[in-house]
């Protein structure tokens, strides 16, 4: 589980610091946010592996923020663990019905927290996210950041690599240029949508004639990755 990124969303700075120290000692990388607005920016820019979300936030409730994340197909698969001082059964049920994967009541021990998060990540497939992705001879290794085609290295820039990684993990779905900008460039990076077209052309060139057809133009929408040529 080492290397996984956890987004801690809590308006109380001492709690964020305490949780961050405990999780970093357990081998996790941590991001912090004091409210839903900051949290959403981190979600778009850093794609955390799990969100540790406080029930009470100053702008919108943790429940409402979780509901919004689960409605969006680009963020719906991120595991959410609710963190709250409220131990009543109805609050627990409400959190789980919203789509939260687990529920931890304050106070808690650092060992309990780390164990619960590890279990949620395992259920969500987090342990497999560093495995190479292989599609019809096209292989992307997220650990070494290498791409190969039928065993031969494929040279591409860092943006093309991130585009390919996103496409390989979100196959058969059409995405607008705006959605690709959010997911690959980040929500706080301001570039024109036609920039996506430039990097799509570069990605296709890097993939070569046998594989460029997998990156398909969807008329009136944007792009999708599909092996159904």
JSON list of C-alpha atoms in Angstrom, two decimals:
[
{"chain": "A", "resi": 1, "resn": "UNK", "atom": "CA", "xyz": [0.00, 0.00, 0.00]},
{"chain": "A", "resi": 2, "resn": "UNK", "atom": "CA", "xyz": [3.00, 2.33, 0.26]},
{"chain": "A", "resi": 3, "resn": "UNK", "atom": "CA", "xyz": [2.89, 5.18, -2.20]},
{"chain": "A", "resi": 4, "resn": "UNK", "atom": "CA", "xyz": [-0.90, 5.50, -2.23]},
{"chain": "A", "resi": 5, "resn": "UNK", "atom": "CA", "xyz": [-2.22, 9.06, -1.96]},
{"chain": "A", "resi": 6, "resn": "UNK", "atom": "CA", "xyz": [-4.87, 9.88, 0.64]},
{"chain": "A", "resi": 7, "resn": "UNK", "atom": "CA", "xyz": [-6.81, 13.16, 0.56]},
{"chain": "A", "resi": 8, "resn": "UNK", "atom": "CA", "xyz": [-7.71, 14.27, 4.10]},
{"chain": "A", "resi": 9, "resn": "UNK", "atom": "CA", "xyz": [-10.70, 16.63, 4.14]},
{"chain": "A", "resi": 10, "resn": "UNK", "atom": "CA", "xyz": [-11.36, 18.18, 7.56]},
{"chain": "A", "resi": 11, "resn": "UNK", "atom": "CA", "xyz": [-11.82, 21.81, 8.63]},
{"chain": "A", "resi": 12, "resn": "UNK", "atom": "CA", "xyz": [-9.86, 21.25, 11.86]},
{"chain": "A", "resi": 13, "resn": "UNK", "atom": "CA", "xyz": [-6.15, 21.68, 11.14]},
{"chain": "A", "resi": 14, "resn": "UNK", "atom": "CA", "xyz": [-4.91, 19.75, 14.24]},
{"chain": "A", "resi": 15, "resn": "UNK", "atom": "CA", "xyz": [-6.93, 16.71, 13.16]},
{"chain": "A", "resi": 16, "resn": "UNK", "atom": "CA", "xyz": [-5.60, 16.93, 9.60]},
{"chain": "A", "resi": 17, "resn": "UNK", "atom": "CA", "xyz": [-2.04, 17.13, 10.89]},
{"chain": "A", "resi": 18, "resn": "UNK", "atom": "CA", "xyz": [-2.52, 14.21, 13.29]},
{"chain": "A", "resi": 19, "resn": "UNK", "atom": "CA", "xyz": [-4.07, 12.02, 10.61]},
{"chain": "A", "resi": 20, "resn": "UNK", "atom": "CA", "xyz": [-1.44, 13.04, 8.06]},
{"chain": "A", "resi": 21, "resn": "UNK", "atom": "CA", "xyz": [1.45, 12.13, 10.38]},
{"chain": "A", "resi": 22, "resn": "UNK", "atom": "CA", "xyz": [-0.13, 8.76, 11.19]},
{"chain": "A", "resi": 23, "resn": "UNK", "atom": "CA", "xyz": [-0.74, 7.89, 7.55]},
{"chain": "A", "resi": 24, "resn": "UNK", "atom": "CA", "xyz": [2.68, 9.06, 6.36]},
{"chain": "A", "resi": 25, "resn": "UNK", "atom": "CA", "xyz": [4.26, 6.83, 9.01]},
{"chain": "A", "resi": 26, "resn": "UNK", "atom": "CA", "xyz": [2.22, 3.99, 7.49]},
{"chain": "A", "resi": 27, "resn": "UNK", "atom": "CA", "xyz": [3.70, 4.73, 4.06]},
{"chain": "A", "resi": 28, "resn": "UNK", "atom": "CA", "xyz": [0.96, 6.85, 2.48]},
{"chain": "A", "resi": 29, "resn": "UNK", "atom": "CA", "xyz": [1.28, 10.18, 0.70]},
{"chain": "A", "resi": 30, "resn": "UNK", "atom": "CA", "xyz": [-1.14, 12.76, 2.06]},
{"chain": "A", "resi": 31, "resn": "UNK", "atom": "CA", "xyz": [-2.97, 15.78, 0.69]},
{"chain": "A", "resi": 32, "resn": "UNK", "atom": "CA", "xyz": [-4.99, 18.10, 2.93]},
{"chain": "A", "resi": 33, "resn": "UNK", "atom": "CA", "xyz": [-8.08, 20.24, 2.38]},
{"chain": "A", "resi": 34, "resn": "UNK", "atom": "CA", "xyz": [-10.09, 22.36, 4.81]},
{"chain": "A", "resi": 35, "resn": "UNK", "atom": "CA", "xyz": [-13.29, 22.44, 2.78]},
{"chain": "A", "resi": 36, "resn": "UNK", "atom": "CA", "xyz": [-15.05, 20.90, -0.21]},
{"chain": "A", "resi": 37, "resn": "UNK", "atom": "CA", "xyz": [-13.75, 23.53, -2.66]},
{"chain": "A", "resi": 38, "resn": "UNK", "atom": "CA", "xyz": [-10.12, 22.80, -1.81]},
{"chain": "A", "resi": 39, "resn": "UNK", "atom": "CA", "xyz": [-10.86, 19.08, -1.81]},
{"chain": "A", "resi": 40, "resn": "UNK", "atom": "CA", "xyz": [-12.40, 19.18, -5.28]},
{"chain": "A", "resi": 41, "resn": "UNK", "atom": "CA", "xyz": [-9.32, 20.97, -6.66]},
{"chain": "A", "resi": 42, "resn": "UNK", "atom": "CA", "xyz": [-7.09, 18.23, -5.19]},
{"chain": "A", "resi": 43, "resn": "UNK", "atom": "CA", "xyz": [-9.34, 15.52, -6.65]},
{"chain": "A", "resi": 44, "resn": "UNK", "atom": "CA", "xyz": [-9.07, 17.03, -10.15]},
{"chain": "A", "resi": 45, "resn": "UNK", "atom": "CA", "xyz": [-5.35, 17.82, -9.99]},
{"chain": "A", "resi": 46, "resn": "UNK", "atom": "CA", "xyz": [-3.93, 14.83, -8.07]},
{"chain": "A", "resi": 47, "resn": "UNK", "atom": "CA", "xyz": [-6.40, 11.93, -8.48]},
{"chain": "A", "resi": 48, "resn": "UNK", "atom": "CA", "xyz": [-6.07, 10.59, -4.90]},
{"chain": "A", "resi": 49, "resn": "UNK", "atom": "CA", "xyz": [-6.45, 6.86, -4.33]},
{"chain": "A", "resi": 50, "resn": "UNK", "atom": "CA", "xyz": [-8.82, 7.43, -1.38]},
{"chain": "A", "resi": 51, "resn": "UNK", "atom": "CA", "xyz": [-10.63, 10.34, 0.28]},
{"chain": "A", "resi": 52, "resn": "UNK", "atom": "CA", "xyz": [-10.86, 10.53, 4.08]},
{"chain": "A", "resi": 53, "resn": "UNK", "atom": "CA", "xyz": [-13.83, 12.87, 4.43]},
{"chain": "A", "resi": 54, "resn": "UNK", "atom": "CA", "xyz": [-15.12, 14.61, 7.55]},
{"chain": "A", "resi": 55, "resn": "UNK", "atom": "CA", "xyz": [-18.89, 14.67, 8.02]},
{"chain": "A", "resi": 56, "resn": "UNK", "atom": "CA", "xyz": [-19.01, 18.38, 8.90]},
{"chain": "A", "resi": 57, "resn": "UNK", "atom": "CA", "xyz": [-17.41, 20.92, 6.53]},
{"chain": "A", "resi": 58, "resn": "UNK", "atom": "CA", "xyz": [-17.76, 24.73, 6.49]},
{"chain": "A", "resi": 59, "resn": "UNK", "atom": "CA", "xyz": [-19.08, 25.13, 2.93]},
{"chain": "A", "resi": 60, "resn": "UNK", "atom": "CA", "xyz": [-21.12, 22.00, 2.15]},
{"chain": "A", "resi": 61, "resn": "UNK", "atom": "CA", "xyz": [-21.51, 18.85, 4.21]},
{"chain": "A", "resi": 62, "resn": "UNK", "atom": "CA", "xyz": [-19.23, 15.89, 3.70]},
{"chain": "A", "resi": 63, "resn": "UNK", "atom": "CA", "xyz": [-22.29, 13.86, 2.76]},
{"chain": "A", "resi": 64, "resn": "UNK", "atom": "CA", "xyz": [-23.23, 16.29, -0.02]},
{"chain": "A", "resi": 65, "resn": "UNK", "atom": "CA", "xyz": [-19.64, 16.41, -1.29]},
{"chain": "A", "resi": 66, "resn": "UNK", "atom": "CA", "xyz": [-19.50, 12.61, -1.35]},
{"chain": "A", "resi": 67, "resn": "UNK", "atom": "CA", "xyz": [-22.82, 12.53, -3.22]},
{"chain": "A", "resi": 68, "resn": "UNK", "atom": "CA", "xyz": [-21.46, 14.91, -5.89]},
{"chain": "A", "resi": 69, "resn": "UNK", "atom": "CA", "xyz": [-18.30, 12.84, -6.34]},
{"chain": "A", "resi": 70, "resn": "UNK", "atom": "CA", "xyz": [-20.30, 9.64, -6.75]},
{"chain": "A", "resi": 71, "resn": "UNK", "atom": "CA", "xyz": [-22.58, 11.26, -9.36]},
{"chain": "A", "resi": 72, "resn": "UNK", "atom": "CA", "xyz": [-19.61, 12.16, -11.60]},
{"chain": "A", "resi": 73, "resn": "UNK", "atom": "CA", "xyz": [-18.31, 9.20, -13.59]},
{"chain": "A", "resi": 74, "resn": "UNK", "atom": "CA", "xyz": [-14.78, 10.66, -13.52]},
{"chain": "A", "resi": 75, "resn": "UNK", "atom": "CA", "xyz": [-14.67, 10.58, -9.69]},
{"chain": "A", "resi": 76, "resn": "UNK", "atom": "CA", "xyz": [-17.28, 7.96, -8.82]},
{"chain": "A", "resi": 77, "resn": "UNK", "atom": "CA", "xyz": [-14.75, 5.15, -8.37]},
{"chain": "A", "resi": 78, "resn": "UNK", "atom": "CA", "xyz": [-12.58, 6.95, -5.78]},
{"chain": "A", "resi": 79, "resn": "UNK", "atom": "CA", "xyz": [-13.12, 5.20, -2.42]},
{"chain": "A", "resi": 80, "resn": "UNK", "atom": "CA", "xyz": [-14.49, 7.45, 0.35]},
{"chain": "A", "resi": 81, "resn": "UNK", "atom": "CA", "xyz": [-14.16, 6.87, 4.09]},
{"chain": "A", "resi": 82, "resn": "UNK", "atom": "CA", "xyz": [-16.33, 9.13, 6.26]},
{"chain": "A", "resi": 83, "resn": "UNK", "atom": "CA", "xyz": [-14.71, 10.52, 9.40]},
{"chain": "A", "resi": 84, "resn": "UNK", "atom": "CA", "xyz": [-16.94, 11.95, 12.11]},
{"chain": "A", "resi": 85, "resn": "UNK", "atom": "CA", "xyz": [-17.55, 12.33, 15.81]},
{"chain": "A", "resi": 86, "resn": "UNK", "atom": "CA", "xyz": [-21.15, 11.28, 15.33]},
{"chain": "A", "resi": 87, "resn": "UNK", "atom": "CA", "xyz": [-21.61, 7.65, 16.20]},
{"chain": "A", "resi": 88, "resn": "UNK", "atom": "CA", "xyz": [-25.36, 7.39, 15.79]},
{"chain": "A", "resi": 89, "resn": "UNK", "atom": "CA", "xyz": [-26.52, 4.51, 13.62]},
{"chain": "A", "resi": 90, "resn": "UNK", "atom": "CA", "xyz": [-28.63, 6.69, 11.30]},
{"chain": "A", "resi": 91, "resn": "UNK", "atom": "CA", "xyz": [-25.61, 8.82, 10.42]},
{"chain": "A", "resi": 92, "resn": "UNK", "atom": "CA", "xyz": [-23.59, 5.72, 9.60]},
{"chain": "A", "resi": 93, "resn": "UNK", "atom": "CA", "xyz": [-26.37, 4.39, 7.38]},
{"chain": "A", "resi": 94, "resn": "UNK", "atom": "CA", "xyz": [-26.77, 7.75, 5.66]},
{"chain": "A", "resi": 95, "resn": "UNK", "atom": "CA", "xyz": [-23.06, 7.90, 4.90]},
{"chain": "A", "resi": 96, "resn": "UNK", "atom": "CA", "xyz": [-22.95, 4.39, 3.46]},
{"chain": "A", "resi": 97, "resn": "UNK", "atom": "CA", "xyz": [-26.08, 4.97, 1.40]},
{"chain": "A", "resi": 98, "resn": "UNK", "atom": "CA", "xyz": [-24.43, 8.02, -0.14]},
{"chain": "A", "resi": 99, "resn": "UNK", "atom": "CA", "xyz": [-21.72, 5.74, -1.49]},
{"chain": "A", "resi": 100, "resn": "UNK", "atom": "CA", "xyz": [-19.08, 5.91, 1.24]},
{"chain": "A", "resi": 101, "resn": "UNK", "atom": "CA", "xyz": [-17.00, 2.73, 1.51]},
{"chain": "A", "resi": 102, "resn": "UNK", "atom": "CA", "xyz": [-16.48, 2.85, 5.27]},
{"chain": "A", "resi": 103, "resn": "UNK", "atom": "CA", "xyz": [-17.16, 4.96, 8.34]},
{"chain": "A", "resi": 104, "resn": "UNK", "atom": "CA", "xyz": [-14.74, 5.76, 11.19]},
{"chain": "A", "resi": 105, "resn": "UNK", "atom": "CA", "xyz": [-15.91, 7.43, 14.41]},
{"chain": "A", "resi": 106, "resn": "UNK", "atom": "CA", "xyz": [-13.64, 9.84, 16.33]},
{"chain": "A", "resi": 107, "resn": "UNK", "atom": "CA", "xyz": [-11.67, 9.24, 18.43]},
{"chain": "A", "resi": 108, "resn": "UNK", "atom": "CA", "xyz": [-9.76, 6.43, 16.75]},
{"chain": "A", "resi": 109, "resn": "UNK", "atom": "CA", "xyz": [-6.27, 4.97, 16.96]},
{"chain": "A", "resi": 110, "resn": "UNK", "atom": "CA", "xyz": [-3.75, 5.53, 14.14]},
{"chain": "A", "resi": 111, "resn": "UNK", "atom": "CA", "xyz": [-3.37, 1.73, 13.78]},
{"chain": "A", "resi": 112, "resn": "UNK", "atom": "CA", "xyz": [-7.13, 1.30, 13.38]},
{"chain": "A", "resi": 113, "resn": "UNK", "atom": "CA", "xyz": [-7.28, 4.09, 10.80]},
{"chain": "A", "resi": 114, "resn": "UNK", "atom": "CA", "xyz": [-4.40, 2.67, 8.73]},
{"chain": "A", "resi": 115, "resn": "UNK", "atom": "CA", "xyz": [-5.89, -0.83, 8.85]},
{"chain": "A", "resi": 116, "resn": "UNK", "atom": "CA", "xyz": [-9.34, 0.35, 7.77]},
{"chain": "A", "resi": 117, "resn": "UNK", "atom": "CA", "xyz": [-7.95, 2.39, 4.88]},
{"chain": "A", "resi": 118, "resn": "UNK", "atom": "CA", "xyz": [-5.82, -0.54, 3.74]},
{"chain": "A", "resi": 119, "resn": "UNK", "atom": "CA", "xyz": [-8.89, -2.76, 3.71]},
{"chain": "A", "resi": 120, "resn": "UNK", "atom": "CA", "xyz": [-10.91, -0.24, 1.68]},
{"chain": "A", "resi": 121, "resn": "UNK", "atom": "CA", "xyz": [-8.09, 0.18, -0.85]},
{"chain": "A", "resi": 122, "resn": "UNK", "atom": "CA", "xyz": [-7.77, -3.57, -1.20]},
{"chain": "A", "resi": 123, "resn": "UNK", "atom": "CA", "xyz": [-11.50, -3.94, -1.85]},
{"chain": "A", "resi": 124, "resn": "UNK", "atom": "CA", "xyz": [-11.35, -1.11, -4.38]},
{"chain": "A", "resi": 125, "resn": "UNK", "atom": "CA", "xyz": [-8.52, -2.76, -6.27]},
{"chain": "A", "resi": 126, "resn": "UNK", "atom": "CA", "xyz": [-5.93, -0.28, -5.08]},
{"chain": "A", "resi": 127, "resn": "UNK", "atom": "CA", "xyz": [-3.26, -2.97, -4.78]},
{"chain": "A", "resi": 128, "resn": "UNK", "atom": "CA", "xyz": [-3.47, -3.68, -8.49]},
{"chain": "A", "resi": 129, "resn": "UNK", "atom": "CA", "xyz": [-3.21, -0.12, -9.77]},
{"chain": "A", "resi": 130, "resn": "UNK", "atom": "CA", "xyz": [0.59, -0.34, -10.17]},
{"chain": "A", "resi": 131, "resn": "UNK", "atom": "CA", "xyz": [0.44, -3.46, -12.33]},
{"chain": "A", "resi": 132, "resn": "UNK", "atom": "CA", "xyz": [1.28, -3.11, -16.04]},
{"chain": "A", "resi": 133, "resn": "UNK", "atom": "CA", "xyz": [-1.67, -2.62, -18.39]},
{"chain": "A", "resi": 134, "resn": "UNK", "atom": "CA", "xyz": [-1.49, -4.83, -21.47]},
{"chain": "A", "resi": 135, "resn": "UNK", "atom": "CA", "xyz": [-3.87, -4.46, -24.42]},
{"chain": "A", "resi": 136, "resn": "UNK", "atom": "CA", "xyz": [-3.22, -6.46, -27.60]},
{"chain": "A", "resi": 137, "resn": "UNK", "atom": "CA", "xyz": [0.57, -6.13, -27.39]},
{"chain": "A", "resi": 138, "resn": "UNK", "atom": "CA", "xyz": [0.46, -2.53, -26.12]},
{"chain": "A", "resi": 139, "resn": "UNK", "atom": "CA", "xyz": [1.91, -2.38, -22.59]},
{"chain": "A", "resi": 140, "resn": "UNK", "atom": "CA", "xyz": [2.07, 0.54, -20.16]},
{"chain": "A", "resi": 141, "resn": "UNK", "atom": "CA", "xyz": [4.06, 0.08, -16.95]},
{"chain": "A", "resi": 142, "resn": "UNK", "atom": "CA", "xyz": [3.03, 2.72, -14.36]},
{"chain": "A", "resi": 143, "resn": "UNK", "atom": "CA", "xyz": [6.01, 1.90, -12.12]},
{"chain": "A", "resi": 144, "resn": "UNK", "atom": "CA", "xyz": [8.77, 2.45, -14.69]},
{"chain": "A", "resi": 145, "resn": "UNK", "atom": "CA", "xyz": [6.70, 4.90, -16.81]},
{"chain": "A", "resi": 146, "resn": "UNK", "atom": "CA", "xyz": [7.56, 2.91, -19.92]},
{"chain": "A", "resi": 147, "resn": "UNK", "atom": "CA", "xyz": [5.37, 2.06, -22.89]},
{"chain": "A", "resi": 148, "resn": "UNK", "atom": "CA", "xyz": [6.16, -0.80, -25.26]},
{"chain": "A", "resi": 149, "resn": "UNK", "atom": "CA", "xyz": [4.52, -2.22, -28.37]},
{"chain": "A", "resi": 150, "resn": "UNK", "atom": "CA", "xyz": [5.05, -5.92, -28.97]},
{"chain": "A", "resi": 151, "resn": "UNK", "atom": "CA", "xyz": [8.11, -5.75, -26.73]},
{"chain": "A", "resi": 152, "resn": "UNK", "atom": "CA", "xyz": [9.64, -2.72, -28.45]},
{"chain": "A", "resi": 153, "resn": "UNK", "atom": "CA", "xyz": [9.87, 0.62, -26.58]},
{"chain": "A", "resi": 154, "resn": "UNK", "atom": "CA", "xyz": [7.49, 3.36, -27.72]},
{"chain": "A", "resi": 155, "resn": "UNK", "atom": "CA", "xyz": [8.86, 6.87, -27.27]},
{"chain": "A", "resi": 156, "resn": "UNK", "atom": "CA", "xyz": [6.38, 9.54, -26.19]},
{"chain": "A", "resi": 157, "resn": "UNK", "atom": "CA", "xyz": [6.31, 12.72, -24.12]},
{"chain": "A", "resi": 158, "resn": "UNK", "atom": "CA", "xyz": [4.97, 12.94, -20.55]},
{"chain": "A", "resi": 159, "resn": "UNK", "atom": "CA", "xyz": [1.61, 14.40, -21.62]},
{"chain": "A", "resi": 160, "resn": "UNK", "atom": "CA", "xyz": [1.08, 11.68, -24.23]},
{"chain": "A", "resi": 161, "resn": "UNK", "atom": "CA", "xyz": [1.97, 9.10, -21.57]},
{"chain": "A", "resi": 162, "resn": "UNK", "atom": "CA", "xyz": [-0.64, 10.51, -19.18]},
{"chain": "A", "resi": 163, "resn": "UNK", "atom": "CA", "xyz": [-3.22, 10.59, -21.98]},
{"chain": "A", "resi": 164, "resn": "UNK", "atom": "CA", "xyz": [-2.52, 6.97, -22.83]},
{"chain": "A", "resi": 165, "resn": "UNK", "atom": "CA", "xyz": [-2.67, 5.92, -19.17]},
{"chain": "A", "resi": 166, "resn": "UNK", "atom": "CA", "xyz": [-6.03, 7.63, -18.76]},
{"chain": "A", "resi": 167, "resn": "UNK", "atom": "CA", "xyz": [-7.39, 6.04, -21.94]},
{"chain": "A", "resi": 168, "resn": "UNK", "atom": "CA", "xyz": [-6.18, 2.55, -20.98]},
{"chain": "A", "resi": 169, "resn": "UNK", "atom": "CA", "xyz": [-7.91, 2.79, -17.60]},
{"chain": "A", "resi": 170, "resn": "UNK", "atom": "CA", "xyz": [-11.11, 4.27, -19.08]},
{"chain": "A", "resi": 171, "resn": "UNK", "atom": "CA", "xyz": [-11.68, 2.31, -22.27]},
{"chain": "A", "resi": 172, "resn": "UNK", "atom": "CA", "xyz": [-14.81, 2.41, -24.41]},
{"chain": "A", "resi": 173, "resn": "UNK", "atom": "CA", "xyz": [-15.97, 5.76, -23.00]},
{"chain": "A", "resi": 174, "resn": "UNK", "atom": "CA", "xyz": [-16.18, 8.98, -24.98]},
{"chain": "A", "resi": 175, "resn": "UNK", "atom": "CA", "xyz": [-14.68, 12.06, -23.29]},
{"chain": "A", "resi": 176, "resn": "UNK", "atom": "CA", "xyz": [-14.95, 15.70, -24.25]},
{"chain": "A", "resi": 177, "resn": "UNK", "atom": "CA", "xyz": [-11.82, 17.80, -24.63]},
{"chain": "A", "resi": 178, "resn": "UNK", "atom": "CA", "xyz": [-12.77, 19.60, -21.41]},
{"chain": "A", "resi": 179, "resn": "UNK", "atom": "CA", "xyz": [-12.98, 16.35, -19.48]},
{"chain": "A", "resi": 180, "resn": "UNK", "atom": "CA", "xyz": [-9.60, 15.24, -20.82]},
{"chain": "A", "resi": 181, "resn": "UNK", "atom": "CA", "xyz": [-8.09, 18.58, -19.81]},
{"chain": "A", "resi": 182, "resn": "UNK", "atom": "CA", "xyz": [-9.41, 18.12, -16.25]},
{"chain": "A", "resi": 183, "resn": "UNK", "atom": "CA", "xyz": [-8.23, 14.53, -15.96]},
{"chain": "A", "resi": 184, "resn": "UNK", "atom": "CA", "xyz": [-4.84, 14.72, -17.70]},
{"chain": "A", "resi": 185, "resn": "UNK", "atom": "CA", "xyz": [-3.72, 18.35, -17.34]},
{"chain": "A", "resi": 186, "resn": "UNK", "atom": "CA", "xyz": [-5.53, 19.17, -14.08]},
{"chain": "A", "resi": 187, "resn": "UNK", "atom": "CA", "xyz": [-8.36, 21.53, -13.21]},
{"chain": "A", "resi": 188, "resn": "UNK", "atom": "CA", "xyz": [-6.09, 24.47, -12.35]},
{"chain": "A", "resi": 189, "resn": "UNK", "atom": "CA", "xyz": [-4.11, 24.40, -15.60]},
{"chain": "A", "resi": 190, "resn": "UNK", "atom": "CA", "xyz": [-5.52, 26.85, -18.12]},
{"chain": "A", "resi": 191, "resn": "UNK", "atom": "CA", "xyz": [-4.87, 25.71, -21.69]},
{"chain": "A", "resi": 192, "resn": "UNK", "atom": "CA", "xyz": [-7.07, 25.82, -24.75]},
{"chain": "A", "resi": 193, "resn": "UNK", "atom": "CA", "xyz": [-9.14, 22.78, -25.67]},
{"chain": "A", "resi": 194, "resn": "UNK", "atom": "CA", "xyz": [-7.44, 22.51, -29.06]},
{"chain": "A", "resi": 195, "resn": "UNK", "atom": "CA", "xyz": [-4.26, 21.64, -27.14]},
{"chain": "A", "resi": 196, "resn": "UNK", "atom": "CA", "xyz": [-5.87, 18.25, -26.62]},
{"chain": "A", "resi": 197, "resn": "UNK", "atom": "CA", "xyz": [-6.02, 17.73, -30.39]},
{"chain": "A", "resi": 198, "resn": "UNK", "atom": "CA", "xyz": [-2.29, 18.42, -30.71]},
{"chain": "A", "resi": 199, "resn": "UNK", "atom": "CA", "xyz": [-1.38, 15.83, -28.09]},
{"chain": "A", "resi": 200, "resn": "UNK", "atom": "CA", "xyz": [-3.84, 13.30, -29.51]},
{"chain": "A", "resi": 201, "resn": "UNK", "atom": "CA", "xyz": [-2.01, 13.57, -32.84]},
{"chain": "A", "resi": 202, "resn": "UNK", "atom": "CA", "xyz": [1.33, 13.08, -31.08]},
{"chain": "A", "resi": 203, "resn": "UNK", "atom": "CA", "xyz": [-0.01, 10.07, -29.18]},
{"chain": "A", "resi": 204, "resn": "UNK", "atom": "CA", "xyz": [-1.29, 8.46, -32.37]},
{"chain": "A", "resi": 205, "resn": "UNK", "atom": "CA", "xyz": [2.08, 9.03, -34.03]},
{"chain": "A", "resi": 206, "resn": "UNK", "atom": "CA", "xyz": [3.88, 7.45, -31.07]},
{"chain": "A", "resi": 207, "resn": "UNK", "atom": "CA", "xyz": [1.58, 4.41, -31.20]},
{"chain": "A", "resi": 208, "resn": "UNK", "atom": "CA", "xyz": [2.26, 3.85, -34.88]},
{"chain": "A", "resi": 209, "resn": "UNK", "atom": "CA", "xyz": [0.05, 2.68, -37.72]},
{"chain": "A", "resi": 210, "resn": "UNK", "atom": "CA", "xyz": [-0.98, -0.59, -36.07]},
{"chain": "A", "resi": 211, "resn": "UNK", "atom": "CA", "xyz": [-2.29, 1.06, -32.88]},
{"chain": "A", "resi": 212, "resn": "UNK", "atom": "CA", "xyz": [-3.18, 4.67, -33.68]},
{"chain": "A", "resi": 213, "resn": "UNK", "atom": "CA", "xyz": [-6.70, 3.57, -34.61]},
{"chain": "A", "resi": 214, "resn": "UNK", "atom": "CA", "xyz": [-7.38, 2.70, -30.97]},
{"chain": "A", "resi": 215, "resn": "UNK", "atom": "CA", "xyz": [-7.50, 6.45, -30.19]},
{"chain": "A", "resi": 216, "resn": "UNK", "atom": "CA", "xyz": [-10.74, 7.31, -31.93]},
{"chain": "A", "resi": 217, "resn": "UNK", "atom": "CA", "xyz": [-12.37, 10.64, -32.72]},
{"chain": "A", "resi": 218, "resn": "UNK", "atom": "CA", "xyz": [-16.01, 10.80, -31.61]},
{"chain": "A", "resi": 219, "resn": "UNK", "atom": "CA", "xyz": [-17.72, 13.31, -33.85]},
{"chain": "A", "resi": 220, "resn": "UNK", "atom": "CA", "xyz": [-19.40, 16.11, -31.91]},
{"chain": "A", "resi": 221, "resn": "UNK", "atom": "CA", "xyz": [-17.98, 14.91, -28.57]},
{"chain": "A", "resi": 222, "resn": "UNK", "atom": "CA", "xyz": [-14.23, 14.32, -28.34]},
{"chain": "A", "resi": 223, "resn": "UNK", "atom": "CA", "xyz": [-12.23, 11.12, -28.11]},
{"chain": "A", "resi": 224, "resn": "UNK", "atom": "CA", "xyz": [-12.38, 7.55, -26.83]},
{"chain": "A", "resi": 225, "resn": "UNK", "atom": "CA", "xyz": [-9.98, 4.62, -26.61]},
{"chain": "A", "resi": 226, "resn": "UNK", "atom": "CA", "xyz": [-11.34, 1.41, -28.08]},
{"chain": "A", "resi": 227, "resn": "UNK", "atom": "CA", "xyz": [-9.80, -1.76, -29.50]},
{"chain": "A", "resi": 228, "resn": "UNK", "atom": "CA", "xyz": [-12.98, -2.18, -31.57]},
{"chain": "A", "resi": 229, "resn": "UNK", "atom": "CA", "xyz": [-11.58, -0.54, -34.69]}
]
